[in-house]
Short mmCIF file of C-alpha atoms in Angstrom, two decimals:
data_model
loop_
_atom_site.label_atom_id
_atom_site.label_comp_id
_atom_site.label_asym_id
_atom_site.label_seq_id
_atom_site.Cartn_x
_atom_site.Cartn_y
_atom_site.Cartn_z
CA MET A 17 8.09 -31.32 -23.93
CA ALA A 18 3.99 -29.84 -23.51
CA GLU A 19 3.70 -26.58 -22.96
CA GLN A 20 2.86 -26.46 -19.09
CA THR A 21 5.34 -28.21 -17.12
CA ALA A 22 5.45 -28.73 -13.60
CA LEU A 23 8.93 -29.25 -12.08
CA ILE A 24 7.94 -30.98 -8.36
CA VAL A 25 10.83 -30.44 -6.05
CA ASP A 26 10.30 -32.52 -2.65
CA GLY A 27 12.26 -35.09 -1.05
CA ASP A 28 9.33 -37.63 -0.12
CA PRO A 29 8.77 -39.79 -3.26
CA ALA A 30 5.97 -40.56 -2.29
CA PHE A 31 4.51 -36.92 -1.92
CA ARG A 32 6.00 -36.45 -5.55
CA GLU A 33 4.30 -39.63 -6.99
CA ARG A 34 0.46 -38.15 -5.56
CA LEU A 35 1.37 -34.92 -6.79
CA GLU A 36 2.52 -35.63 -10.22
CA LEU A 37 -1.18 -37.79 -10.46
CA THR A 38 -2.70 -34.60 -9.21
CA LEU A 39 -1.49 -32.24 -11.69
CA LEU A 40 -1.50 -35.00 -14.54
CA ARG A 41 -5.21 -34.75 -14.02
CA MET A 42 -5.35 -31.23 -14.78
CA GLY A 43 -3.36 -32.12 -18.12
CA LEU A 44 -0.13 -30.97 -17.17
CA ASN A 45 2.92 -32.08 -17.70
CA THR A 46 5.80 -33.19 -14.80
CA LEU A 47 8.85 -33.26 -13.69
CA SER A 48 10.13 -34.24 -10.61
CA CYS A 49 13.45 -34.45 -8.36
CA GLY A 50 14.51 -34.43 -4.69
CA TYR A 51 17.45 -32.61 -4.44
CA VAL A 52 18.47 -29.08 -4.88
CA GLN A 53 21.23 -29.27 -7.68
CA GLU A 54 18.70 -31.77 -9.77
CA ALA A 55 15.77 -28.66 -9.56
CA ARG A 56 18.63 -26.82 -11.22
CA ASP A 57 19.53 -29.18 -13.76
CA ASN A 58 16.14 -29.59 -14.37
CA ILE A 59 15.39 -26.09 -14.64
CA ASN A 60 18.36 -24.82 -17.07
CA LYS A 61 17.40 -28.37 -19.39
CA HIS A 62 13.87 -27.87 -19.54
CA GLN A 63 12.97 -24.53 -18.26
CA PRO A 64 9.55 -25.59 -16.82
CA THR A 65 6.43 -23.67 -16.72
CA PHE A 66 6.26 -23.44 -13.15
CA CYS A 67 7.93 -25.24 -9.86
CA LEU A 68 6.78 -26.62 -6.84
CA THR A 69 9.47 -26.84 -3.65
CA GLU A 70 9.26 -28.51 -0.61
CA TRP A 71 11.31 -25.92 1.90
CA GLU A 72 13.47 -28.12 3.47
CA LEU A 73 15.31 -30.37 0.91
CA PRO A 74 18.46 -33.04 1.80
CA ASP A 75 21.08 -30.59 0.15
CA GLY A 76 19.21 -27.12 0.83
CA GLY A 77 16.54 -25.77 0.81
CA GLY A 78 13.30 -24.03 -1.29
CA LEU A 79 15.32 -20.85 -0.66
CA ASP A 80 18.14 -22.24 -2.89
CA VAL A 81 15.94 -22.92 -5.38
CA ILE A 82 13.80 -20.00 -5.62
CA GLY A 83 17.26 -17.55 -5.55
CA PHE A 84 18.49 -19.96 -9.03
CA ALA A 85 15.07 -19.64 -10.15
CA ARG A 86 14.90 -16.18 -10.00
CA ALA A 87 18.39 -15.61 -11.27
CA GLN A 88 18.59 -17.62 -14.50
CA TYR A 89 14.41 -17.30 -15.71
CA PRO A 90 12.77 -14.37 -13.49
CA ALA A 91 8.99 -14.93 -14.70
CA MET A 92 9.17 -18.37 -13.80
CA PRO A 93 6.46 -18.88 -10.99
CA VAL A 94 8.02 -21.09 -7.89
CA VAL A 95 5.72 -22.03 -5.29
CA VAL A 96 6.58 -23.44 -1.91
CA VAL A 97 4.45 -26.38 -1.06
CA THR A 98 6.03 -27.26 2.76
CA GLY A 99 5.14 -29.26 6.43
CA LYS A 100 7.28 -27.00 7.75
CA ALA A 101 5.11 -23.93 7.48
CA SER A 102 5.48 -20.69 9.73
CA VAL A 103 5.08 -17.16 9.27
CA GLU A 104 8.70 -16.73 9.25
CA ALA A 105 9.62 -18.97 6.70
CA ALA A 106 6.72 -17.57 4.70
CA ALA A 107 8.47 -14.07 4.85
CA THR A 108 11.71 -15.08 3.65
CA ALA A 109 9.88 -17.26 0.96
CA PHE A 110 8.28 -13.95 -0.15
CA LYS A 111 11.37 -11.62 0.10
CA ALA A 112 13.29 -13.76 -1.74
CA GLY A 113 10.66 -13.91 -4.97
CA ALA A 114 8.28 -17.06 -4.04
CA THR A 115 4.80 -16.56 -5.94
CA ASP A 116 2.86 -18.45 -2.86
CA PHE A 117 3.60 -20.63 0.14
CA ILE A 118 1.59 -23.30 0.88
CA ALA A 119 1.14 -25.57 4.00
CA LYS A 120 0.96 -29.35 4.02
CA PRO A 121 -1.44 -31.17 3.79
CA LEU A 122 -2.55 -29.46 0.55
CA GLU A 123 -6.23 -28.59 -0.36
CA LEU A 124 -6.65 -29.52 -3.84
CA PRO A 125 -9.10 -27.31 -4.69
CA LYS A 126 -7.02 -24.62 -3.54
CA LEU A 127 -4.11 -26.04 -5.30
CA ARG A 128 -6.21 -26.49 -8.72
CA GLU A 129 -7.47 -23.11 -8.44
CA LEU A 130 -3.47 -21.49 -7.82
CA LEU A 131 -2.27 -23.61 -10.49
CA GLN A 132 -4.92 -22.69 -13.08
CA SER A 133 -4.26 -19.10 -12.27
CA LEU A 134 -0.75 -19.54 -13.17
CA THR A 135 -1.15 -21.60 -15.99
CA GLN A 136 -3.40 -19.01 -17.10
CA ARG A 137 -0.76 -16.43 -16.54
CA GLN A 138 1.77 -18.21 -18.65
CA ASN A 139 -0.74 -18.82 -21.28
CA GLY A 140 -1.03 -14.86 -21.50
CA LYS A 141 2.45 -14.58 -22.84
CA ALA A 142 4.24 -15.70 -25.85
CA ALA A 143 3.96 -19.75 -26.58
CA SER A 144 7.76 -20.03 -25.96
CA PRO A 145 9.22 -21.19 -22.82
CA PRO A 146 10.47 -18.66 -20.37
CA THR A 147 14.01 -16.96 -20.98
CA PRO A 148 16.42 -14.78 -18.58
CA SER A 149 14.80 -11.29 -18.56
CA THR A 150 14.06 -8.34 -16.67
CA VAL A 151 11.08 -8.77 -13.78
CA ALA A 152 7.85 -8.86 -15.54
CA GLY A 153 5.15 -6.03 -15.44
CA ASN A 154 7.72 -3.26 -16.11
CA ALA A 155 4.81 -1.67 -18.50
CA ALA A 156 2.37 -1.39 -15.67
CA ASN A 157 4.74 0.08 -13.36
CA ASP A 158 4.81 3.06 -15.75
CA ARG A 159 1.53 4.42 -14.38
CA ILE A 160 4.35 5.26 -11.47
CA LEU A 161 6.27 7.91 -12.20
CA GLY A 162 10.36 8.31 -11.60
CA ASN A 163 13.23 7.12 -12.33
CA SER A 164 15.17 7.57 -9.09
CA PRO A 165 17.29 5.07 -7.48
CA ALA A 166 14.48 4.91 -5.06
CA MET A 167 11.39 4.49 -7.56
CA GLN A 168 13.77 1.75 -9.13
CA GLN A 169 14.03 -0.01 -6.62
CA LEU A 170 10.32 0.46 -5.92
CA LYS A 171 9.40 -0.67 -8.81
CA ALA A 172 11.51 -3.98 -9.08
CA THR A 173 9.62 -4.89 -5.44
CA ILE A 174 6.32 -4.58 -6.71
CA GLY A 175 7.28 -6.87 -9.79
CA LYS A 176 8.28 -9.61 -7.21
CA LEU A 177 5.35 -8.56 -4.59
CA ALA A 178 2.64 -9.29 -7.57
CA ARG A 179 3.74 -12.80 -8.19
CA SER A 180 2.59 -13.85 -4.64
CA GLN A 181 -0.54 -13.66 -2.69
CA ALA A 182 1.08 -12.96 0.27
CA PRO A 183 -0.44 -10.06 2.49
CA VAL A 184 1.81 -7.07 1.90
CA TYR A 185 1.85 -3.99 4.76
CA ILE A 186 2.98 -1.17 2.61
CA HIS A 187 4.28 1.87 5.13
CA GLY A 188 5.00 5.87 3.82
CA GLU A 189 3.97 8.96 4.68
CA SER A 190 0.72 10.85 4.06
CA GLY A 191 0.40 11.35 0.18
CA SER A 192 3.41 9.42 -0.86
CA GLY A 193 1.35 7.51 -3.16
CA LYS A 194 0.31 4.40 -0.76
CA GLU A 195 -2.82 3.32 -2.85
CA LEU A 196 -0.96 3.73 -5.98
CA VAL A 197 1.41 1.14 -4.77
CA ALA A 198 -1.23 -1.30 -3.53
CA HIS A 199 -3.37 -0.56 -6.77
CA GLN A 200 -0.13 -1.54 -9.04
CA ILE A 201 0.37 -4.66 -6.93
CA HIS A 202 -2.62 -5.74 -7.75
CA LEU A 203 -2.97 -4.91 -11.41
CA GLN A 204 0.50 -7.04 -11.82
CA GLY A 205 -0.56 -10.07 -10.22
CA ALA A 206 -2.90 -13.34 -10.99
CA ARG A 207 -5.67 -11.30 -9.43
CA GLY A 208 -5.67 -8.04 -11.82
CA LYS A 209 -8.69 -8.69 -13.58
CA GLY A 210 -10.69 -8.76 -10.42
CA MET A 211 -11.58 -6.12 -8.36
CA PHE A 212 -9.42 -3.69 -6.37
CA VAL A 213 -11.06 -2.19 -3.56
CA PRO A 214 -9.91 0.46 -1.51
CA VAL A 215 -11.49 1.40 1.84
CA ASN A 216 -10.07 3.99 4.31
CA CYS A 217 -10.44 2.57 7.89
CA GLY A 218 -10.55 6.22 9.55
CA ALA A 219 -13.37 7.27 7.43
CA ILE A 220 -15.73 4.76 8.57
CA PRO A 221 -17.93 5.24 11.24
CA GLU A 222 -17.24 2.87 13.76
CA ASN A 223 -21.00 1.77 14.48
CA LEU A 224 -20.77 1.22 10.60
CA MET A 225 -17.75 -0.75 10.38
CA GLU A 226 -18.84 -4.38 10.35
CA SER A 227 -21.77 -3.57 7.83
CA GLU A 228 -19.55 -2.20 5.38
CA PHE A 229 -16.42 -4.64 5.89
CA PHE A 230 -19.30 -8.11 5.80
CA GLY A 231 -22.27 -6.58 4.39
CA HIS A 232 -25.95 -7.12 6.42
CA LYS A 233 -29.03 -8.76 5.62
CA LYS A 234 -32.35 -6.81 5.27
CA GLY A 235 -33.83 -5.66 8.89
CA SER A 236 -30.65 -6.48 10.74
CA PHE A 237 -31.06 -2.86 12.36
CA THR A 238 -32.92 0.01 11.70
CA GLY A 239 -32.21 1.45 8.70
CA ALA A 240 -31.33 -1.65 6.79
CA VAL A 241 -33.78 -1.69 4.32
CA THR A 242 -32.15 -4.01 1.66
CA ASP A 243 -29.06 -6.90 1.59
CA LYS A 244 -26.15 -4.98 1.03
CA GLN A 245 -22.76 -6.39 0.03
CA GLY A 246 -19.69 -5.71 2.16
CA LEU A 247 -16.23 -4.97 1.08
CA PHE A 248 -14.84 -8.62 1.70
CA GLN A 249 -17.62 -9.64 -0.97
CA ALA A 250 -17.07 -6.87 -3.30
CA ALA A 251 -13.14 -7.93 -3.62
CA HIS A 252 -14.09 -11.52 -3.75
CA GLN A 253 -11.37 -12.95 -5.89
CA GLY A 254 -9.50 -9.69 -6.47
CA THR A 255 -8.10 -7.47 -3.55
CA LEU A 256 -9.06 -5.43 -0.45
CA PHE A 257 -6.81 -2.77 0.29
CA LEU A 258 -6.96 -1.39 3.90
CA ASP A 259 -6.02 1.97 4.08
CA GLU A 260 -4.89 3.33 7.38
CA VAL A 261 -4.95 -0.11 9.30
CA ALA A 262 -4.04 1.50 12.40
CA ASP A 263 -7.36 3.46 12.50
CA LEU A 264 -9.44 0.44 12.94
CA PRO A 265 -10.92 -0.05 16.83
CA LEU A 266 -9.81 -2.69 18.67
CA ASN A 267 -13.33 -4.83 18.45
CA MET A 268 -13.03 -4.36 14.90
CA GLN A 269 -9.49 -5.52 14.52
CA VAL A 270 -10.68 -9.03 16.12
CA LYS A 271 -13.34 -9.53 13.30
CA LEU A 272 -11.31 -8.74 10.67
CA LEU A 273 -8.37 -10.78 11.97
CA ARG A 274 -11.09 -14.24 12.10
CA ALA A 275 -11.97 -13.16 8.70
CA ILE A 276 -8.56 -13.34 7.19
CA GLN A 277 -7.84 -16.51 8.86
CA GLU A 278 -11.24 -18.34 7.88
CA GLY A 279 -11.09 -17.09 4.55
CA ALA A 280 -15.03 -16.12 5.20
CA VAL A 281 -17.44 -13.53 6.64
CA LYS A 282 -20.89 -13.50 8.38
CA PRO A 283 -22.91 -10.88 7.18
CA VAL A 284 -24.79 -8.87 10.28
CA GLY A 285 -28.03 -10.39 10.59
CA GLY A 286 -26.71 -13.27 9.04
CA LEU A 287 -26.77 -16.90 10.07
CA GLU A 288 -24.28 -18.61 7.90
CA GLU A 289 -20.51 -17.63 6.77
CA MET A 290 -19.83 -16.61 3.56
CA PRO A 291 -16.56 -17.78 1.61
CA VAL A 292 -14.55 -14.91 0.28
CA ASP A 293 -11.09 -15.24 -1.66
CA VAL A 294 -9.28 -11.94 -1.49
CA ARG A 295 -5.85 -10.87 -1.31
CA ILE A 296 -5.31 -8.34 1.81
CA LEU A 297 -3.12 -5.16 1.25
CA SER A 298 -2.84 -2.82 4.07
CA ALA A 299 -1.06 0.79 4.85
CA THR A 300 -0.82 3.47 7.33
CA HIS A 301 1.35 6.30 8.14
CA LYS A 302 1.86 5.39 11.71
CA PRO A 303 4.32 3.18 12.87
CA LEU A 304 2.38 0.06 13.48
CA GLU A 305 5.38 -1.50 15.96
CA GLN A 306 4.61 1.31 18.12
CA GLU A 307 0.62 0.87 17.60
CA VAL A 308 1.55 -2.97 18.95
CA ALA A 309 3.63 -1.58 21.92
CA SER A 310 1.38 1.07 23.07
CA GLY A 311 -1.60 -1.61 22.90
CA ARG A 312 -3.69 -0.04 20.19
CA PHE A 313 -2.97 -2.54 17.64
CA ARG A 314 -3.28 -6.52 18.02
CA GLN A 315 -0.36 -8.33 17.81
CA ASP A 316 -1.69 -11.74 15.99
CA LEU A 317 -3.15 -9.38 13.30
CA TYR A 318 -0.01 -7.25 12.79
CA TYR A 319 1.71 -10.09 11.72
CA ARG A 320 -1.22 -11.55 10.03
CA LEU A 321 -0.86 -8.50 7.80
CA ASN A 322 2.78 -7.93 8.03
CA VAL A 323 4.42 -10.74 6.18
CA ILE A 324 5.82 -8.55 4.24
CA THR A 325 6.73 -4.62 4.59
CA LEU A 326 7.15 -2.50 1.65
CA ASP A 327 8.47 1.14 2.29
CA VAL A 328 7.18 4.00 -0.11
CA PRO A 329 9.79 6.73 -0.60
CA PRO A 330 8.78 10.06 0.31
CA LEU A 331 9.42 12.54 -2.22
CA ARG A 332 12.25 14.57 -0.74
CA GLU A 333 13.96 11.25 -0.85
CA ARG A 334 13.67 11.35 -4.62
CA GLN A 335 14.11 14.94 -5.84
CA GLY A 336 15.29 13.63 -8.86
CA ASP A 337 11.59 12.71 -10.14
CA LEU A 338 9.99 16.48 -9.58
CA GLU A 339 10.40 18.11 -12.79
CA LEU A 340 8.97 14.94 -14.35
CA LEU A 341 6.32 15.02 -11.27
CA VAL A 342 5.40 18.44 -12.18
CA ASP A 343 5.43 17.97 -15.55
CA PHE A 344 2.78 15.31 -15.27
CA PHE A 345 0.74 17.29 -12.85
CA LEU A 346 0.65 20.48 -14.94
CA GLN A 347 -0.40 18.52 -18.17
CA LYS A 348 -3.26 16.68 -15.94
CA ILE A 349 -4.29 20.06 -14.77
CA ALA A 350 -4.25 21.49 -18.10
CA LYS A 351 -6.42 18.53 -19.73
CA ARG A 352 -8.96 18.20 -16.51
CA TRP A 353 -9.62 22.38 -16.90
CA GLN A 354 -9.04 22.30 -20.81
CA ILE A 355 -6.75 25.46 -20.86
CA PRO A 356 -3.10 25.50 -22.50
CA VAL A 357 -0.28 23.83 -20.44
CA ILE A 358 1.07 26.31 -17.62
CA LYS A 359 4.66 26.58 -17.43
CA LEU A 360 7.09 26.92 -14.52
CA ALA A 361 9.06 30.18 -13.85
CA PRO A 362 13.04 29.36 -13.36
CA ASP A 363 12.66 30.66 -9.59
CA ALA A 364 9.65 28.51 -8.92
CA LEU A 365 11.38 24.99 -9.98
CA ALA A 366 14.38 26.37 -7.49
CA ALA A 367 11.75 26.75 -4.91
CA LEU A 368 10.25 23.40 -5.34
CA GLN A 369 13.92 21.73 -5.64
CA ALA A 370 14.61 23.52 -1.54
CA TYR A 371 11.22 22.26 -0.63
CA HIS A 372 10.85 19.27 1.74
CA PHE A 373 7.04 18.41 0.60
CA PRO A 374 6.00 17.31 4.51
CA GLY A 375 2.35 16.10 2.17
CA ASN A 376 4.72 14.34 -0.34
CA VAL A 377 3.50 13.97 -3.72
CA ARG A 378 -0.22 14.90 -2.75
CA GLU A 379 1.09 18.11 -1.94
CA LEU A 380 2.60 19.12 -5.04
CA GLU A 381 -0.50 18.16 -6.83
CA ASN A 382 -2.23 20.86 -4.44
CA ILE A 383 0.32 23.44 -4.98
CA LEU A 384 0.60 23.16 -8.40
CA GLU A 385 -2.94 23.28 -9.06
CA ARG A 386 -3.77 26.24 -7.06
CA ALA A 387 -0.58 28.09 -8.51
CA CYS A 388 -2.36 27.42 -11.68
CA THR A 389 -5.62 29.39 -10.14
CA LEU A 390 -3.39 31.94 -8.83
CA CYS A 391 -0.75 32.83 -11.79
CA ASP A 392 -0.78 35.47 -14.30
CA ASP A 393 0.21 34.85 -18.33
CA ASN A 394 0.32 31.11 -17.92
CA LEU A 395 3.61 31.06 -16.12
CA ILE A 396 4.03 30.05 -12.52
CA ARG A 397 6.53 31.71 -10.18
CA GLN A 398 8.00 31.78 -7.01
CA ARG A 399 5.27 33.75 -5.58
CA ASP A 400 2.37 31.91 -6.60
CA LEU A 401 3.41 28.73 -4.88
CA HIS A 402 2.66 29.75 -1.50
CA LEU A 403 4.99 27.20 0.13
CA ARG A 404 4.58 26.31 4.11
CA PRO A 405 7.07 28.42 5.96
CA ALA A 406 10.20 25.89 7.49
CA GLN A 407 8.37 26.51 10.90
CA PHE A 408 5.70 24.62 10.00
CA GLU A 409 7.30 22.22 7.74
CA ALA A 410 9.70 20.78 10.72
CA ALA A 411 6.91 20.76 13.09
CA VAL A 412 4.50 18.41 10.63
CA ALA A 413 7.57 16.03 10.71
CA ILE A 414 7.25 15.57 14.36
CA SER A 415 3.70 16.10 14.64
CA HIS A 416 3.11 12.39 15.71
CA ALA A 417 4.97 12.76 18.92
CA PRO A 418 2.75 12.85 22.01
CA VAL A 419 1.79 16.34 23.24
CA THR A 420 1.39 17.12 27.02
CA PRO A 421 -1.60 19.66 27.21
CA PRO A 422 -2.44 22.26 28.02
CA VAL A 423 0.32 24.89 27.36
CA LEU A 424 3.30 24.05 25.47
CA VAL A 425 4.77 27.55 24.60
CA ASP A 426 5.45 30.19 26.86
CA GLU A 427 2.52 32.34 27.24
CA SER A 428 5.02 35.37 27.17
CA ILE A 429 6.10 34.59 23.94
CA PRO A 430 4.99 37.96 22.14
CA ASP A 431 2.96 37.67 19.12
CA ASP A 432 5.47 39.26 16.91
CA VAL A 433 7.65 36.08 16.78
CA TRP A 434 4.41 34.54 14.78
CA ASN A 435 4.99 36.82 11.92
CA PRO A 436 4.26 35.14 8.38
CA GLU A 437 3.90 37.45 5.50
CA ASP A 438 0.65 38.54 5.63
CA ALA A 439 -2.96 38.34 7.06
CA ASP A 440 -3.94 35.52 4.09
CA ALA A 441 -0.75 33.45 4.59
CA GLU A 442 -1.18 33.35 8.07
CA LYS A 443 -5.28 32.28 7.70
CA ASP A 444 -3.99 29.75 5.56
CA LEU A 445 -1.46 28.27 7.68
CA VAL A 446 -3.23 28.42 10.68
CA GLN A 447 -6.45 26.78 8.87
CA ARG A 448 -4.25 23.57 7.26
CA ALA A 449 -2.75 23.21 10.98
CA LEU A 450 -6.09 22.90 12.30
CA GLU A 451 -6.96 20.40 9.32
CA TYR A 452 -3.78 18.42 9.71
CA THR A 453 -5.01 17.86 13.59
CA ARG A 454 -8.77 17.42 12.77
CA TRP A 455 -9.24 20.59 14.98
CA ASN A 456 -7.30 19.17 17.88
CA ARG A 457 -6.06 22.97 18.77
CA THR A 458 -4.11 21.99 21.32
CA ARG A 459 -1.73 19.83 18.64
CA ALA A 460 -2.21 22.54 16.40
CA ALA A 461 -0.75 25.13 18.38
CA HIS A 462 2.16 23.11 19.22
CA ILE A 463 2.93 22.61 15.40
CA LEU A 464 2.23 26.41 14.90
CA GLY A 465 5.16 27.16 17.67
CA MET A 466 2.37 29.39 19.69
CA THR A 467 -0.07 29.27 22.62
CA PHE A 468 -3.03 28.03 22.95
CA ARG A 469 -4.60 31.57 23.58
CA GLN A 470 -2.85 32.94 20.65
CA LEU A 471 -4.24 30.44 18.28
CA THR A 472 -7.76 30.88 19.72
CA TYR A 473 -7.49 34.56 19.18
CA ARG A 474 -6.58 33.82 15.22
CA ILE A 475 -9.67 31.19 14.73
CA GLN A 476 -12.04 33.92 16.23
CA LYS A 477 -10.06 36.77 13.96
CA TYR A 478 -10.44 34.68 10.59
CA GLY A 479 -14.00 33.25 11.62
CA LEU A 480 -12.80 29.52 10.99
CA ASP A 481 -14.94 28.41 13.78
CA GLU A 482 -17.51 28.33 10.88
CA ASN A 483 -15.17 26.35 8.60
CA GLN A 484 -15.27 23.15 10.72
#
C-alpha cells in the first residue's frame, strides 16, 4: 500500500473512475467503493490517508462515513464531494467532523490544492498510517489555559474545526478570548503556516473601510500616495479574522459578501479583481440573530459567515480555571516588569472566586495588573483588587438592552443611595461606565443606577470631560 492513499466513496461509478484518474496523476494511490458498508470495510482494512465521500449514498450517506472515520481514526481527513450541496448539509457535515465540503462539478485546481494540503499535513506526521487516538492538536491547544469541562469541550471543538476550511462564527462576551480561539483554529489547520490577520471591524473609520479591506491604487483618492495592500490580500492562503463583525455598516457588508462569494477583491481605484484564497473566521459579542432581525446585519452575509457557530464560555462558567489563570498572569506581569512574582493572599483569592467578571479574562488580567501596582510587600490583598461593586456588575450584564431616554431613574432619588467606599472609587466607577458605553451618558447613567443629572454632576466634579 502506497504511503498516500485516497478512499473514494461515491454511488456513481463513472465519477469514481474520473476522480481516480485525477488522483493517480497526482501520484496518489486510490481505493473506491459505492456504499457506506464498503467504505467502513476499506477504512478498517487499508487505513487510507484520507477519504472523499458523496453526501448521499445508496445505503446511507456521507454523515455515516464521517462518523465512522471520526470514531475509529480521528486524524483521518474526510472531505465531502457532492452534487447535493446546501448550507444546511455543509453545516451538518462540518459539525460531524468533515475536513471540507466541495460541490460538484469539481474545480480541479481547487481540488488539487486541497489534496496537496492534506498530503502535506500527513507527511508532516509519522510515516505510519493513522491510528485511533485523541483529537490532534492538543499541544497547540495548551496556549488556551483551562482544564474545566467547558474548556475541555472548547479545545476538542477547536481541533475539529481546524480540520475544515468552513467559515466559523465565534460568539462570546467581551474579554472572553475570541481572538485567541480564532488564532488556535488557524494554527492547528492546514493554513497554520500562512498569515493570521485579525481586524477589529468597529475600529476602522467608515470612509476607510473599503481601502483597508481591499487595498487601493496610488492616486485613487486624496492621500493615496502609494499602492496599498488590503487585509484580504495580506491574509492570502491564510486566515482573516473579523472581530466585532456586527459593527460593519450595511454598505460594507454588501462588499464583504461579494468578496467572500467570488474569492476575489478589487482595490479602490483598480480595474481588475485580484483572486484571494482566505479562510474567514468572525466574532462578535452581539447576538447576530437579533442584529439580522433588526435589519442591522444582512441575512445573506449572516448565513455565509455562520456555517458553524462556536460559543466561548465566559469566565464565570469556568471558575475552576481561576487559580491557573491568576498564576499565569502574575508570572506574565513579573516577567514583563522584571520583578519577583507577586503572591495572592487568601482573602484576595476568595474575593476573586466570588466575583462574576463581567469583563471576563481580560478584566482579570487588568485587575491583577492594577493590584500588582498598588499592593505592598509583594502580596496582593483583597483591598488591592478594587473589584467593581455588584450594582455595576449586574447592570453591565443587561447593558445591551435598549435604553429609553431621557430619564431612566426617578430624579427624586437622593445622592446617598449612590455611595461607593470613597471618592477615588466613585471616580473610577463613573469613568469605567463612560468608557464602556463610549461616552453615551444616558446609557452610562442607566448602568450606574443614577439620573442623568447626577452623572453630569460627577463628570464635572471629577473633571472627566478632559479625559475624552
